[in-house]
GROMACS .gro file of N, CA and C in nm:
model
  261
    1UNK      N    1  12.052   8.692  20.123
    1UNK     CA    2  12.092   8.779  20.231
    1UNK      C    3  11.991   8.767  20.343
    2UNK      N    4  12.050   8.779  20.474
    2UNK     CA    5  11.979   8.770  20.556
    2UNK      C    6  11.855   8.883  20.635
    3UNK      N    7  11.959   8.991  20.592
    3UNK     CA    8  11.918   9.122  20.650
    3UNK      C    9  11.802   9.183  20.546
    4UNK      N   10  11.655   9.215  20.561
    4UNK     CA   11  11.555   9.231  20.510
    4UNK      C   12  11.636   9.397  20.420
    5UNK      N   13  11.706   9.447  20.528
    5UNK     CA   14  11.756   9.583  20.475
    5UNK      C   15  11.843   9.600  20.349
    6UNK      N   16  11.914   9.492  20.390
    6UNK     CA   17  12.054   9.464  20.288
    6UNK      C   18  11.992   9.434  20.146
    7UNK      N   19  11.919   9.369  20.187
    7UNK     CA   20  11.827   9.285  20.072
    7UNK      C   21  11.774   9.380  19.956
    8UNK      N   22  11.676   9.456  20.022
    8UNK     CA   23  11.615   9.583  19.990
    8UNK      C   24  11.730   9.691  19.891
    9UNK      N   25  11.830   9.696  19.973
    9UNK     CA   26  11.968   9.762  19.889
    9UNK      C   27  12.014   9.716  19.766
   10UNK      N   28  12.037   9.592  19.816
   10UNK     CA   29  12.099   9.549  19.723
   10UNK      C   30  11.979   9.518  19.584
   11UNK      N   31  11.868   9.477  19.580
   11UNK     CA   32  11.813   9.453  19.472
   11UNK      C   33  11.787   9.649  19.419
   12UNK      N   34  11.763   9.706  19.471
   12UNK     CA   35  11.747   9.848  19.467
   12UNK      C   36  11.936   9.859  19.344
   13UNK      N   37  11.993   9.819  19.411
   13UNK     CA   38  12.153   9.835  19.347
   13UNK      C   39  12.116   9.781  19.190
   14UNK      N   40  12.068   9.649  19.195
   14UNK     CA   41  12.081   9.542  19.065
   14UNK      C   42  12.006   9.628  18.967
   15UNK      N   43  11.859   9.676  19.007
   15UNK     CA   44  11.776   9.742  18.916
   15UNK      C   45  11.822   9.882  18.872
   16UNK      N   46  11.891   9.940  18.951
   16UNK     CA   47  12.005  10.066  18.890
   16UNK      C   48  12.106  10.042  18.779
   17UNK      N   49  12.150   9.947  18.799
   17UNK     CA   50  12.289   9.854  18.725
   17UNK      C   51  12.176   9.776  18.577
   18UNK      N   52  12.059   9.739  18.577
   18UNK     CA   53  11.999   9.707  18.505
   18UNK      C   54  11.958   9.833  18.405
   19UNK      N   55  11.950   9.965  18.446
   19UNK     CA   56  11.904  10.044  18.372
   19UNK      C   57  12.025  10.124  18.304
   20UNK      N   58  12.103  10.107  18.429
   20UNK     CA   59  12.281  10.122  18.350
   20UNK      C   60  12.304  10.075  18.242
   21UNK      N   61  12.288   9.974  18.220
   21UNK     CA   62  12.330   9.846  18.114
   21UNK      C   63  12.258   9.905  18.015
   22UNK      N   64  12.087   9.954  18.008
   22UNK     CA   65  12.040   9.979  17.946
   22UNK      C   66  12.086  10.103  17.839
   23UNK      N   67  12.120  10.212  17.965
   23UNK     CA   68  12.152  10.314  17.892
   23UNK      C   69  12.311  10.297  17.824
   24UNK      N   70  12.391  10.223  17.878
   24UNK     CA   71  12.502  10.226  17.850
   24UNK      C   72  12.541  10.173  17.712
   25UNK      N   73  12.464  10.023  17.621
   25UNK     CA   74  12.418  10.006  17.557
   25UNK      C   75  12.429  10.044  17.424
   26UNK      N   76  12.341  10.203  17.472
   26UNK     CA   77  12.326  10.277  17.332
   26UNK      C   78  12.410  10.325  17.282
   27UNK      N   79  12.519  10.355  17.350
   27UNK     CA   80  12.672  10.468  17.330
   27UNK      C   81  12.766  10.376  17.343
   28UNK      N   82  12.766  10.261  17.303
   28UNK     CA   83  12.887  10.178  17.349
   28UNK      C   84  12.965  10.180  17.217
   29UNK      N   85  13.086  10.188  17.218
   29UNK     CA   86  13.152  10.101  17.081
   29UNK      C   87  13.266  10.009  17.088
   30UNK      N   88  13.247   9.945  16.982
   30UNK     CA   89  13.360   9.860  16.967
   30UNK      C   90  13.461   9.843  17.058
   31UNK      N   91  13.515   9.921  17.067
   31UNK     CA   92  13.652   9.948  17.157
   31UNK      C   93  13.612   9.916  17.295
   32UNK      N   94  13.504   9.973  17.361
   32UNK     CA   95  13.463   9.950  17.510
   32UNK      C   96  13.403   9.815  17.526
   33UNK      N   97  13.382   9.704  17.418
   33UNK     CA   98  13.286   9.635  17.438
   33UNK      C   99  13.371   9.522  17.569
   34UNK      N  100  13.487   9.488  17.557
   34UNK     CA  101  13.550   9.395  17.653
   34UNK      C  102  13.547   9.504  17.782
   35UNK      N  103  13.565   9.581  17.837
   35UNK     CA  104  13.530   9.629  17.966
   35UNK      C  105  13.369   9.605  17.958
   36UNK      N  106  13.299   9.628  17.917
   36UNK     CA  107  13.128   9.617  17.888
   36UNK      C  108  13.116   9.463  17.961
   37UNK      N  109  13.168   9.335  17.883
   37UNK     CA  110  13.160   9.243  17.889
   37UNK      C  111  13.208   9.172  18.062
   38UNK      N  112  13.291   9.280  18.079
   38UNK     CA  113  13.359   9.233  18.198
   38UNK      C  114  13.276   9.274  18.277
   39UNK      N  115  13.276   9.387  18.304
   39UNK     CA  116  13.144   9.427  18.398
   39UNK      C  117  13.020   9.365  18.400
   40UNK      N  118  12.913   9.307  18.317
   40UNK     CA  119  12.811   9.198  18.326
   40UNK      C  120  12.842   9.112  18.393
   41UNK      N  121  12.984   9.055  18.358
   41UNK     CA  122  13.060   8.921  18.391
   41UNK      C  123  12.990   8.908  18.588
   42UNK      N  124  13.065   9.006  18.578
   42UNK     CA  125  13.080   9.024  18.687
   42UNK      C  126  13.011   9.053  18.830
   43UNK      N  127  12.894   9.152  18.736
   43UNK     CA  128  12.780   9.177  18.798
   43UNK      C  129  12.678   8.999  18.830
   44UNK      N  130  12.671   8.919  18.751
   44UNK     CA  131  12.682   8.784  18.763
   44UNK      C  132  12.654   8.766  18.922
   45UNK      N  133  12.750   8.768  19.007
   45UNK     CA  134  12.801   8.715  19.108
   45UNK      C  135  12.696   8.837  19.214
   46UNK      N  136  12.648   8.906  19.195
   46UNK     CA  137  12.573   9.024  19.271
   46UNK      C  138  12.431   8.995  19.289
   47UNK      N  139  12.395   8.912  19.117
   47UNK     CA  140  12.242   8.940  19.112
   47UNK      C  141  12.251   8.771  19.208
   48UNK      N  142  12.336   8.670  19.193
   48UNK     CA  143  12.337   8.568  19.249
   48UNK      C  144  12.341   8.592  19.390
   49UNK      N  145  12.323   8.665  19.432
   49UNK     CA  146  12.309   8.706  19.627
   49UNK      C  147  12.171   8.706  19.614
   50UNK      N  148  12.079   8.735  19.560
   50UNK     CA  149  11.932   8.749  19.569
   50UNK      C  150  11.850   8.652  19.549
   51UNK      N  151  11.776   8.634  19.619
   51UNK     CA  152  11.627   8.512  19.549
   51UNK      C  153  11.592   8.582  19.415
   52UNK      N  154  11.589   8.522  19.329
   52UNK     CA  155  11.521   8.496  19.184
   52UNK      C  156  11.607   8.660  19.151
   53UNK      N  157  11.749   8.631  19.171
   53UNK     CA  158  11.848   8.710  19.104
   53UNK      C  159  11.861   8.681  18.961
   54UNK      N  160  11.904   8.515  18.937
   54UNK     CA  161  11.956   8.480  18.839
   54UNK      C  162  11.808   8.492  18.736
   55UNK      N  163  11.736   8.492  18.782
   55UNK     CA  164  11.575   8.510  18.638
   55UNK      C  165  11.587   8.686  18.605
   56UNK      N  166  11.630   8.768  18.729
   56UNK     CA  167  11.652   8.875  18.664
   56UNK      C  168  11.754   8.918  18.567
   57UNK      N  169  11.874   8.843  18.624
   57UNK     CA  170  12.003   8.857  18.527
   57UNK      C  171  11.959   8.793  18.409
   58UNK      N  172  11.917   8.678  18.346
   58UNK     CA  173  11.875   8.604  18.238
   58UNK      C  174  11.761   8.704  18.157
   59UNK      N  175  11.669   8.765  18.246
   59UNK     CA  176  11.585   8.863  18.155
   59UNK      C  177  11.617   8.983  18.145
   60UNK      N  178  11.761   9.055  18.216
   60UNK     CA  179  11.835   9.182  18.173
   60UNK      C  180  11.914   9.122  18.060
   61UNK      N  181  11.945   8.990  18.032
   61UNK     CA  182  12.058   8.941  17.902
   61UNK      C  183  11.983   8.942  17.768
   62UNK      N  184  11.851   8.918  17.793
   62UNK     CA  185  11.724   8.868  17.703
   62UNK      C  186  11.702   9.013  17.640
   63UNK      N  187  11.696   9.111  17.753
   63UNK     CA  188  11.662   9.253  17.712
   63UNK      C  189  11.733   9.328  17.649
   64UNK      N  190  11.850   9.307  17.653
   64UNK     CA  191  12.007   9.372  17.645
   64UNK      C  192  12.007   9.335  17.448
   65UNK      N  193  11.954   9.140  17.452
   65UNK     CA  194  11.982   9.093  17.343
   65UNK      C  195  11.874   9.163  17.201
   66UNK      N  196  11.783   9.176  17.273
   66UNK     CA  197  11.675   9.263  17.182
   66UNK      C  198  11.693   9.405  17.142
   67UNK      N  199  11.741   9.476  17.192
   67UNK     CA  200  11.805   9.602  17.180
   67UNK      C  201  11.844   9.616  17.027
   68UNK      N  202  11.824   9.716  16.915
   68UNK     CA  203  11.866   9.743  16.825
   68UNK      C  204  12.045   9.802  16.835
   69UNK      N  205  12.076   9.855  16.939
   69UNK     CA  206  12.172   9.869  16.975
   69UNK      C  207  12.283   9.749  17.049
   70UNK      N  208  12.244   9.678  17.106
   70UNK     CA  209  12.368   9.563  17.102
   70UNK      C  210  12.319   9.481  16.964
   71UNK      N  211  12.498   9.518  16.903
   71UNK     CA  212  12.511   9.425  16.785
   71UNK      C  213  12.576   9.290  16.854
   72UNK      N  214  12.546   9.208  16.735
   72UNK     CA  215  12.539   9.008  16.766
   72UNK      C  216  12.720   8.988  16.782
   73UNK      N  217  12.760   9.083  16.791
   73UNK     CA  218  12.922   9.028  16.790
   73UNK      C  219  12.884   9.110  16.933
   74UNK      N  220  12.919   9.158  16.993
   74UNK     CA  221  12.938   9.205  17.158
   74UNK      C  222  12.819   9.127  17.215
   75UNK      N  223  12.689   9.056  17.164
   75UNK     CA  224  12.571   9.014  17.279
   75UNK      C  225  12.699   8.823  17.293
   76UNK      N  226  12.757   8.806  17.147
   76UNK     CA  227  12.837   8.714  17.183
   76UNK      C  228  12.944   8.660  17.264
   77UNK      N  229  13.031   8.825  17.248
   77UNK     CA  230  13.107   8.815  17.358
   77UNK      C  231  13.077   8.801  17.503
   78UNK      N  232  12.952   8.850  17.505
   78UNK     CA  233  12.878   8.862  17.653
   78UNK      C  234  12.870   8.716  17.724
   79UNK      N  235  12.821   8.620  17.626
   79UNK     CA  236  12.791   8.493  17.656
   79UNK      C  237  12.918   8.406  17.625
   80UNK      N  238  13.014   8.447  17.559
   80UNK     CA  239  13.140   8.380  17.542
   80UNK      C  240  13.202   8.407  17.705
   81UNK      N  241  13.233   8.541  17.758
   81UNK     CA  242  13.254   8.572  17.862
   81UNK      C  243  13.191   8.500  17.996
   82UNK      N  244  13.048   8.500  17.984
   82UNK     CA  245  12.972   8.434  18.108
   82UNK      C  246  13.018   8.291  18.102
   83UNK      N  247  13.029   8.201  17.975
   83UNK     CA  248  13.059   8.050  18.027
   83UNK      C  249  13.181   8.050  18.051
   84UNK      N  250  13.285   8.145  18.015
   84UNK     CA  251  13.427   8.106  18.009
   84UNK      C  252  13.428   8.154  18.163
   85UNK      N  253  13.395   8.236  18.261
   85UNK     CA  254  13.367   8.253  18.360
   85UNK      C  255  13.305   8.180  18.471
   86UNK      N  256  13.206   8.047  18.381
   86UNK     CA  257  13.117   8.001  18.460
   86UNK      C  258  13.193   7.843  18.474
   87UNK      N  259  13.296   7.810  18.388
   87UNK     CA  260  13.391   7.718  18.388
   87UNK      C  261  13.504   7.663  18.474
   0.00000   0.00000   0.00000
């Protein structure tokens, strides 16, 4: 982005949405996990507006994956979702 302001917003946005994820996480189940999945998906395309977006998105996925709370079937779908997206 060009605008020093926008910029400022928008990473201000990503690190909100990062702590979202965080909290959201803990209360998730089964049932919500494909809206869950979609929304990351998606968010994707947001943190990619920023310089060294994509190292943040890769270390919110890293963080997300360590979590005692995301189980290995939804951190899968996550990454099943991102390449089938990135295809």
């Amino acid at each position: 982005l060009r605008s020093p302001m926008l910029n400022s917003l928008l990473q201000k946005c990503l690190q909100m949405f990062i702590q979202c994820t965080h909290q959201r996480i803990h209360h998730i189940s089964p049932a919500e996990y494909e809206e869950f999945v979609g929304i990351v998906c998606s968010a994707r395309t947001a943190f990619c507006m920023t310089p060294g977006g994509m190292v943040q998105f890769h270390e919110m996925l890293q963080s997300l994956r360590r979590t005692k709370s995301c189980k290995r079937d939804l951190y899968q779908r996550i990454l099943n979702g991102l390449h089938s997206s990135n295809v």
